[in-house]
Short mmCIF file of C-alpha atoms in Angstrom, two decimals:
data_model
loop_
_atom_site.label_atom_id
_atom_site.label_comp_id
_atom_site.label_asym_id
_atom_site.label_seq_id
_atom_site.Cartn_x
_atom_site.Cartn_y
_atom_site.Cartn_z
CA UNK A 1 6.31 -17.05 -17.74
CA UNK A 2 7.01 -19.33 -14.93
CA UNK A 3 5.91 -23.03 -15.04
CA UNK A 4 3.19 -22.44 -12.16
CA UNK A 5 1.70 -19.67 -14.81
CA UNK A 6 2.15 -21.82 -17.81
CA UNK A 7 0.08 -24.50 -16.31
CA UNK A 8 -2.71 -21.89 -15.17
CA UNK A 9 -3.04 -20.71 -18.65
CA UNK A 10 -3.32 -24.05 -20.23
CA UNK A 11 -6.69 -24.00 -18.20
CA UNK A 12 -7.15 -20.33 -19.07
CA UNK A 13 -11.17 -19.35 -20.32
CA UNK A 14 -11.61 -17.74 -23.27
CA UNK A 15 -10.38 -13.80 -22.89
CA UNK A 16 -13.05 -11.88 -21.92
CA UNK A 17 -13.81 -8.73 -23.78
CA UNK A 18 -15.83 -6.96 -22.01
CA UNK A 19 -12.67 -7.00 -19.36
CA UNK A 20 -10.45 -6.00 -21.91
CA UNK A 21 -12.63 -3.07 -23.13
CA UNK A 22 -13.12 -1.65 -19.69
CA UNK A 23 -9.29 -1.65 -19.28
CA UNK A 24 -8.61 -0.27 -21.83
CA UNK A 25 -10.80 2.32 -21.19
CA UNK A 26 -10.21 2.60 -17.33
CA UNK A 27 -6.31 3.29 -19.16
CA UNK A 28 -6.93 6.21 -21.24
CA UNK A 29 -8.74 7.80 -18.59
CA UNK A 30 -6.00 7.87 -16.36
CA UNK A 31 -3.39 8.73 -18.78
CA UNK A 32 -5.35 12.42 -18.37
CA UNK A 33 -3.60 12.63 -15.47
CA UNK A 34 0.20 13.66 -15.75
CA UNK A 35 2.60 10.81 -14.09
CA UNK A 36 5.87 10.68 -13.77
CA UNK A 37 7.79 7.36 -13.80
CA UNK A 38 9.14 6.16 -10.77
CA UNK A 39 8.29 2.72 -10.08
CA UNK A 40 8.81 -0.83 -11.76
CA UNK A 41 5.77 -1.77 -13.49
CA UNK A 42 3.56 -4.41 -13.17
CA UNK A 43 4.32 -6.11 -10.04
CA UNK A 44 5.15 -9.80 -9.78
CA UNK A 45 1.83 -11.62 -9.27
CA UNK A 46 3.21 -15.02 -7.51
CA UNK A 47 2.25 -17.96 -6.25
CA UNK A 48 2.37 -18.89 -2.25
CA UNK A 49 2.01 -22.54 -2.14
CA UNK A 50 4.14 -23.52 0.67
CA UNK A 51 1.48 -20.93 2.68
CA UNK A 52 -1.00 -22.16 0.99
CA UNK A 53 -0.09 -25.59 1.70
CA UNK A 54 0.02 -25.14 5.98
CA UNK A 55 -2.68 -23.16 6.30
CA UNK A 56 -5.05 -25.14 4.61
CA UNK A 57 -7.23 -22.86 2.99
CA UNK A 58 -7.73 -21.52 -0.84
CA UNK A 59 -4.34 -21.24 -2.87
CA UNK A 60 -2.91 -17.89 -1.63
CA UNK A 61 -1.19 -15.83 -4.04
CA UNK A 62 0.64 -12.79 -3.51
CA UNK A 63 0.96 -8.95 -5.38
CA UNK A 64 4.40 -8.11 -5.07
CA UNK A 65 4.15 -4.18 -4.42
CA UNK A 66 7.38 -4.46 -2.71
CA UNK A 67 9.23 -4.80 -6.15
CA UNK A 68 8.20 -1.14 -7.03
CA UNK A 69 11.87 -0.36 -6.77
CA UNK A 70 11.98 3.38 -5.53
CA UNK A 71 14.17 3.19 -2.63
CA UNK A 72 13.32 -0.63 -1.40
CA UNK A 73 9.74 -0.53 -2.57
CA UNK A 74 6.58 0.00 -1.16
CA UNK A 75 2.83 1.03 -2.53
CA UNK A 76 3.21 4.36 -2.42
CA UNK A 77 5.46 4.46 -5.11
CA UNK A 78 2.38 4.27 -7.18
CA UNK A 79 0.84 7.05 -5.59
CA UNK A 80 3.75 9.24 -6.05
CA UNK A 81 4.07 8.86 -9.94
CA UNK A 82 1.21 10.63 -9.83
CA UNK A 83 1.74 13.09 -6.96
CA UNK A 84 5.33 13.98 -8.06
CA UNK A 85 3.93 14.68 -11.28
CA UNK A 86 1.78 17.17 -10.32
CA UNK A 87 3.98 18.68 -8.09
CA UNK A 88 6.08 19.17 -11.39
CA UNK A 89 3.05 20.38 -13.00
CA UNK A 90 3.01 23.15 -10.88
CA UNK A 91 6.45 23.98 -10.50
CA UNK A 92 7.37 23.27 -6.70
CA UNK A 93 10.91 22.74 -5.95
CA UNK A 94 10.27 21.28 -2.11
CA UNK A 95 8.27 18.57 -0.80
CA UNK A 96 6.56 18.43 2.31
CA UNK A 97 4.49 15.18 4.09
CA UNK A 98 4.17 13.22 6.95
CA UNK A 99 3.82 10.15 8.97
CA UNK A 100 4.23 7.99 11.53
CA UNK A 101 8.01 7.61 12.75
CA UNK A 102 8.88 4.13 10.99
CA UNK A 103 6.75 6.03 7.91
CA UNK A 104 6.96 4.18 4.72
CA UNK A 105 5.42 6.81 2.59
CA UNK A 106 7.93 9.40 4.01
CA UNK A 107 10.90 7.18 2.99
CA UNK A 108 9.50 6.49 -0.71
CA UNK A 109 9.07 10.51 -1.14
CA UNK A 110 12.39 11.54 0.26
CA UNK A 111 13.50 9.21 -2.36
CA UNK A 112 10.96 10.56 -5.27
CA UNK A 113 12.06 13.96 -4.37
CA UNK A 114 15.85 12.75 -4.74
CA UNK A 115 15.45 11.67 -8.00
CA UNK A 116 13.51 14.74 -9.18
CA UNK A 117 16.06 16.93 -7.30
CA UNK A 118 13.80 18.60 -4.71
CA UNK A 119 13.59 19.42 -1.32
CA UNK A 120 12.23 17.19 0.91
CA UNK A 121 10.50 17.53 4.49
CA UNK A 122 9.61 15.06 6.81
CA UNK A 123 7.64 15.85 10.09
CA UNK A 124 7.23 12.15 11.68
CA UNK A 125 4.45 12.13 14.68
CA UNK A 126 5.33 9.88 17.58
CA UNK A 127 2.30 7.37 18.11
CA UNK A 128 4.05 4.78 19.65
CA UNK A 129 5.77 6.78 22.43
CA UNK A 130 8.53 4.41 22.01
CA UNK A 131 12.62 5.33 22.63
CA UNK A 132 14.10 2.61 21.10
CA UNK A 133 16.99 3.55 19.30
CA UNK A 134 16.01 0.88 16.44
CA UNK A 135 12.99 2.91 16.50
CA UNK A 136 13.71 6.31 16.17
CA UNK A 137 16.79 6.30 14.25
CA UNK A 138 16.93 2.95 12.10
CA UNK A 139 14.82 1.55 9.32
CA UNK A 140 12.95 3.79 7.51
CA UNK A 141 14.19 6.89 9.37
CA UNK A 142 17.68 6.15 8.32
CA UNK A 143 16.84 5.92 4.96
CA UNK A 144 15.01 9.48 5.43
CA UNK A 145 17.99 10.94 6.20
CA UNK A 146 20.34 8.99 3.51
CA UNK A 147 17.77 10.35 0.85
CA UNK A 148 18.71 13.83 1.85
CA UNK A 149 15.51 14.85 3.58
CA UNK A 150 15.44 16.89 6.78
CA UNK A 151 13.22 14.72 9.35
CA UNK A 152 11.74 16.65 12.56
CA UNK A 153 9.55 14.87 15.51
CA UNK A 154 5.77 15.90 16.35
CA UNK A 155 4.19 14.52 19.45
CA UNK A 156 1.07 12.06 19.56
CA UNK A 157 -1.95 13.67 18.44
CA UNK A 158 -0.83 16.99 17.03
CA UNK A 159 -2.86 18.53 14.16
CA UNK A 160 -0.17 17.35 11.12
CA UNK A 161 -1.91 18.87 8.62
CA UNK A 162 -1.60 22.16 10.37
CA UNK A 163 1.81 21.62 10.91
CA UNK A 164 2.71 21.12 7.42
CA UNK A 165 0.98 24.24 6.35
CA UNK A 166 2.56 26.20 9.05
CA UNK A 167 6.16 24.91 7.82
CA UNK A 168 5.10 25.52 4.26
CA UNK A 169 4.46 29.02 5.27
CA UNK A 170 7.86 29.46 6.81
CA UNK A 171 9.60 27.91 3.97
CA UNK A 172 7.69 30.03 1.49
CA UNK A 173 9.01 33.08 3.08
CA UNK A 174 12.34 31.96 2.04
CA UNK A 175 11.24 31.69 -1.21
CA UNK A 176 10.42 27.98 -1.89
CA UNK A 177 8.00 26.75 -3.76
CA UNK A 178 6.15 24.25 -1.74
CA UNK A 179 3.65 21.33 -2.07
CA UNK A 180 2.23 19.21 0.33
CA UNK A 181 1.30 15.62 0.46
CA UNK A 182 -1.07 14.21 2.92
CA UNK A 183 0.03 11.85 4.74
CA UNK A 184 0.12 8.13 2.87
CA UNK A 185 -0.26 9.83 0.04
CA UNK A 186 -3.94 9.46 0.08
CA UNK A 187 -6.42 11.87 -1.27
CA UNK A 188 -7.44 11.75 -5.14
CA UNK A 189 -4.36 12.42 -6.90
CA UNK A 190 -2.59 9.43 -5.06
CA UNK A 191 -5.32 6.82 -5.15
CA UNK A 192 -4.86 7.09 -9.17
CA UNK A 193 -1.79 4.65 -8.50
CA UNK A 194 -4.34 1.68 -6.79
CA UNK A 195 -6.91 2.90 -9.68
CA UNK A 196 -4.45 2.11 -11.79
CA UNK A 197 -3.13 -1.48 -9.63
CA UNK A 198 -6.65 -2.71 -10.03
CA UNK A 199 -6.28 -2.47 -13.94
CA UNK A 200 -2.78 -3.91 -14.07
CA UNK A 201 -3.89 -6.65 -11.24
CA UNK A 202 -6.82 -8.10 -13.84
CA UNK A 203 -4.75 -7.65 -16.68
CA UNK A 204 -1.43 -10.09 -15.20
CA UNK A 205 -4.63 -12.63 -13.57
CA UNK A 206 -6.64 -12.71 -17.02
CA UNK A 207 -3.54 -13.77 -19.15
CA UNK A 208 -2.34 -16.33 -16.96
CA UNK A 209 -5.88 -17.56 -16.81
CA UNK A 210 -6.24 -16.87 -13.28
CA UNK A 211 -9.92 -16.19 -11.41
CA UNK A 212 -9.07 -14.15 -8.31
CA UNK A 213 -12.02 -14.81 -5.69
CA UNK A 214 -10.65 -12.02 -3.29
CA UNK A 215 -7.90 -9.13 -2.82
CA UNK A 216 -6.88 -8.57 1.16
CA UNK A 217 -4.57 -5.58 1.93
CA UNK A 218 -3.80 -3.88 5.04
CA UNK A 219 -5.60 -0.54 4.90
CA UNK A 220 -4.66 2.54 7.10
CA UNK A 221 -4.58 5.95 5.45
CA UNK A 222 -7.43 5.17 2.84
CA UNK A 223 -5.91 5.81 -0.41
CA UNK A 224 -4.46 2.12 -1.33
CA UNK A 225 -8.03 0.74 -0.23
CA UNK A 226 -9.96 3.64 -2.38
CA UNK A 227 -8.24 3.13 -5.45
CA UNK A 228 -8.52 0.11 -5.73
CA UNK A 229 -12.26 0.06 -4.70
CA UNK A 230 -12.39 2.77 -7.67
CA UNK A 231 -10.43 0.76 -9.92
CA UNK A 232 -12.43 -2.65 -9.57
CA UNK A 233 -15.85 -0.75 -9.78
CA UNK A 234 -14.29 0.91 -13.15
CA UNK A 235 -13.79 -2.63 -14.80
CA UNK A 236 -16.80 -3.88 -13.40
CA UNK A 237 -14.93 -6.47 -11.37
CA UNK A 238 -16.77 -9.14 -8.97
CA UNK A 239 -13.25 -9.77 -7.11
CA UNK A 240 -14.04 -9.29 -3.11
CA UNK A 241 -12.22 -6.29 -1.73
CA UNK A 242 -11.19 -6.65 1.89
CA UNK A 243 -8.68 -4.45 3.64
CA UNK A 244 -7.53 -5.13 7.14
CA UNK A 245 -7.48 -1.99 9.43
CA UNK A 246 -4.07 -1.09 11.11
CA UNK A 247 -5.38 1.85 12.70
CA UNK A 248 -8.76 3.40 12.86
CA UNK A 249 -11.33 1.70 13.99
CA UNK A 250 -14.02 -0.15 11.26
CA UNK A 251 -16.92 2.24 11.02
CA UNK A 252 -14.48 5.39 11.01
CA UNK A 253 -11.74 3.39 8.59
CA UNK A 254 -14.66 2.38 5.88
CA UNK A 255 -16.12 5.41 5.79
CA UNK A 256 -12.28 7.28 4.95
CA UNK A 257 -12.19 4.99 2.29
CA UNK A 258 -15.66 5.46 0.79
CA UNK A 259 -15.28 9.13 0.89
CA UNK A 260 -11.74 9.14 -0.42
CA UNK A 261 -13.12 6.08 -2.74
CA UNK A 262 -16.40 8.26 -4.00
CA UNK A 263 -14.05 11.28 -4.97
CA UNK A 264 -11.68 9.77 -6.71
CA UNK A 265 -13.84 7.95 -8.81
CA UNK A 266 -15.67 11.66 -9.49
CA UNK A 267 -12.62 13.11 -11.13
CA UNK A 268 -12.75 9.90 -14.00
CA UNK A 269 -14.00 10.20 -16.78
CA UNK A 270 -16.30 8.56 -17.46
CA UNK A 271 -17.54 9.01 -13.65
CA UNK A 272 -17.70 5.37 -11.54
CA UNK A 273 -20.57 4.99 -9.25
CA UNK A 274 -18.72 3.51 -6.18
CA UNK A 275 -21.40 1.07 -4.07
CA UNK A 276 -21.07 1.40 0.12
CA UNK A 277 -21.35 -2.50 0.10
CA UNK A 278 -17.81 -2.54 -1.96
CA UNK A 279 -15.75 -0.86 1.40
CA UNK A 280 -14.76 -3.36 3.37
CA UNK A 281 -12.58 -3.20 6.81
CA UNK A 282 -11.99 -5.91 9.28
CA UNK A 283 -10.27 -3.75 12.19
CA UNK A 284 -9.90 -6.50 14.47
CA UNK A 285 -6.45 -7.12 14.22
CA UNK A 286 -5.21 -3.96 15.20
CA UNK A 287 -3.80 -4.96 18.65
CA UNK A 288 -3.22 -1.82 21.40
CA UNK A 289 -2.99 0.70 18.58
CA UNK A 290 -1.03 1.75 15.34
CA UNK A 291 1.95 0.71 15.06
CA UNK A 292 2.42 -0.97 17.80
CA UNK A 293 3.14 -5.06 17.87
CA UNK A 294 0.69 -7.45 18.22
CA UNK A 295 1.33 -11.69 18.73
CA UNK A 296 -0.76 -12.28 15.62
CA UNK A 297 1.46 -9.88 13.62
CA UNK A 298 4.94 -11.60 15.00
CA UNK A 299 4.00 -15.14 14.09
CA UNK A 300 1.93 -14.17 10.83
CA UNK A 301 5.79 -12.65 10.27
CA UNK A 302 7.79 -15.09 10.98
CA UNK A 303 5.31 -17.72 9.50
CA UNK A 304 5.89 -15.83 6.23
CA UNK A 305 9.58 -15.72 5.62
CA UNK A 306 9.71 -19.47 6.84
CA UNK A 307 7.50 -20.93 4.33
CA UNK A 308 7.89 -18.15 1.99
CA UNK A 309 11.33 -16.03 2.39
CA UNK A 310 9.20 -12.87 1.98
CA UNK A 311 9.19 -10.09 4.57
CA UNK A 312 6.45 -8.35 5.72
CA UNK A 313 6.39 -4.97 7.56
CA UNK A 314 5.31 -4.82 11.43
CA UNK A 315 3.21 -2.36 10.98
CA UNK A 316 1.08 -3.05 7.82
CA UNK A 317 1.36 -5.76 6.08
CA UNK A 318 2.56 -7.79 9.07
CA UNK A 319 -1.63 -7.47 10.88
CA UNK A 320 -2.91 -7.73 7.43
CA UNK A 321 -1.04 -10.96 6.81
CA UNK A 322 -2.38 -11.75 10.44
CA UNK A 323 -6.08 -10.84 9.67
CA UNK A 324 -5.74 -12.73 6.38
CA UNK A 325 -4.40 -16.10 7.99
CA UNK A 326 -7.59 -15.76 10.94
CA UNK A 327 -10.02 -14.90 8.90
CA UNK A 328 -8.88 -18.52 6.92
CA UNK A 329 -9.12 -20.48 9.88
CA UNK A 330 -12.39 -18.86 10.47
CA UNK A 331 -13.90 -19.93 7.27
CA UNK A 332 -14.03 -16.32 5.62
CA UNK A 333 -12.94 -17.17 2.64
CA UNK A 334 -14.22 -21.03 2.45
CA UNK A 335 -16.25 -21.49 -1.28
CA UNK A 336 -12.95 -19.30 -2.82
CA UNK A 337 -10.24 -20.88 -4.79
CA UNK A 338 -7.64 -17.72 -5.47
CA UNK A 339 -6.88 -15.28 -3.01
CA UNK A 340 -4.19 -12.82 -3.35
CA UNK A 341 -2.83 -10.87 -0.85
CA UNK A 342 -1.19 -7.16 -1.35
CA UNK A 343 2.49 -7.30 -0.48
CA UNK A 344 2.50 -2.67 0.16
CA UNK A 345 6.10 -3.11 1.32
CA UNK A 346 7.83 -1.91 4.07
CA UNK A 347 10.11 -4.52 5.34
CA UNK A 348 13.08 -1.80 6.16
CA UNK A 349 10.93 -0.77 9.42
CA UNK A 350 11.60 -4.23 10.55
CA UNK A 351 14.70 -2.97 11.49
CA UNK A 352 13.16 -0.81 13.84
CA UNK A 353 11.74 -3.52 15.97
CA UNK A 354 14.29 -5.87 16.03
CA UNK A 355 13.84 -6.81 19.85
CA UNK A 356 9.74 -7.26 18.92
CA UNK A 357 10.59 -10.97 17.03
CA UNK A 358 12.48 -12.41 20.09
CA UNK A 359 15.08 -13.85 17.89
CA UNK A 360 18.19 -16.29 18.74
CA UNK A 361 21.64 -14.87 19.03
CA UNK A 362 24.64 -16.83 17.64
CA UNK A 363 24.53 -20.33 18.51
#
């Protein structure tokens, strides 16, 4: 235990039981679910004082979901201990998904299906209509291809779920035995993982004596926001739940999540009831569109590893770090002492916009 969480638990209230009791219970209903482990588990919860400190706000902490391990980290590592598993389960040898091109998810399951000695397939649609070099062939694409996977292109806008079927199709002709994951890994199987982060995220506060006010994450493809909407509501949690959009807009991005949110909370047992109020998006920080880099996101960057020497990704965590420090200044979070932030990982697509920062040569 580090000093900062020695001093917090000197102050710590008395345990509370009814938390304990619900995670506990929250626990055995997920271990119904096979899971294979991939990951490094719990997360660091840490302190960010020096952030804290400039920005002027309530102490900021942050959820290190970068430490996951698999293949630099990331959240979806999570996901895929359970969406590996039942892949397993039900005896695939080849892995299929998708993404955008500087796709963390697709770089975490080329390295999932490395370790479990699979196939992997990666069809990456261009959003950005970018042809940087960086961009296309560096960061997380490189490590796509050093995991083994085969990576193909899609243009803008094409139907990727039908295009996964249609190569699962073709690849079951050969004789594979194919299974698909969405893309982000979110639909119920994969929001387990943030059902499961919710449990582990009390857990680590409540024994260090730590009240967290709010959770803010970057949300895009639902299934980090759902779980975890899932997970609080299963331990009866009052911690606010924001996500900050990255690419749909608010009214389409909340209701993803409270559909995704509503049916994974249907397949626990016992059944959550999963409130409309809980889903929360802020979508204003998205910039010109999905992945591409915003002024907000480049200093909220840069302002990180400065104070911090963490590294956030351009094209998550980077506009939800952005969002987070606005919404601050804007008074969002004033009456709350502990905020912690959700570090999903990432920070190997910063290679793939290494002219975006604007950074000084040798001097």
């Amino acid at each position: 235990m580090t000093q900062t969480e020695q001093l917090a638990a000197r102050k710590a209230p008395a345990h509370d039981d009814l938390t304990a009791s619900l995670c506990k219970q929250l626990s055995i209903a997920l271990a119904k679910f096979p899971r294979l482990p991939l990951g490094h588990f719990p997360t660091p919860l840490e302190p960010m004082d020096r952030l804290s400190e400039v920005l002027g706000g309530p102490r900021l902490w942050v959820k290190r979901d970068d430490c996951t391990g698999l293949s630099t980290g990331g959240n979806k590592t999570r996901k895929l201990e359970f969406l590996m598993a039942d892949a397993v389960e039900k005896g695939a040898d080849t892995i299929i998904t998708q993404g955008a091109t500087q796709s963390n998810h697709a770089r975490q399951t080329t390295a999932a299906a490395a370790k479990l000695n699979m196939e992997c397939h990666i069809l990456l649609e261009d959003r950005t209509g970018s042809n940087d070099p960086n961009y296309i062939l560096n960061g997380n694409v490189l490590l796509d291809r050093l995991h083994g996977a085969t990576v193909s292109k899609r243009g803008s806008g094409e139907d990727m779920n039908a295009e996964m079927e249609s190569l699962a199709a073709d690849l079951q002709r050969k004789g594979k035995k194919t299974y698909i994951i969405p893309g982000g890994g979110s639909n119920t199987t994969g929001a387990l993982g943030y059902v499961n982060c919710a449990r582990e995220l009390v857990e680590q506060a409540t024994n260090i004596g730590l009240k967290i006010d709010a959770l803010v994450h970057a949300t895009g493809s639902s299934g980090t926001q759902a779980g975890l909407v899932t997970g609080l509501a299963a331990i009866q949690s009052d911690i606010h739940l924001l996500g900050i959009g990255v690419r749909a807009p608010q009214e389409k991005q909340e209701g993803m999540v409270f559909d995704l949110a509503t049916k994974t909370a249907d397949i626990l047992d016992p059944v959550v009831n999963i409130s409309r109020q809980d889903v929360r998006a802020n979508c204003d920080y998205v910039g010109p569109g999905y992945g591409l880099p915003t002024d907000g996101m480049i200093a909220a960057i840069k302002l990180l590893a400065q104070t911090e020497g963490l590294l956030f990704d351009p094209v998550y965590s980077g506009k939800g770090l952005d969002g987070l420090i606005d919404q601050i200044k804007k008074g969002y979070f004033d009456g709350m002492d502990n905020v912690v932030f959700l570090h999903t990982g990432g920070s190997a697509a910063l290679f793939g916009y290494s002219e975006t920062f604007g950074l000084p040569g040798y001097e």
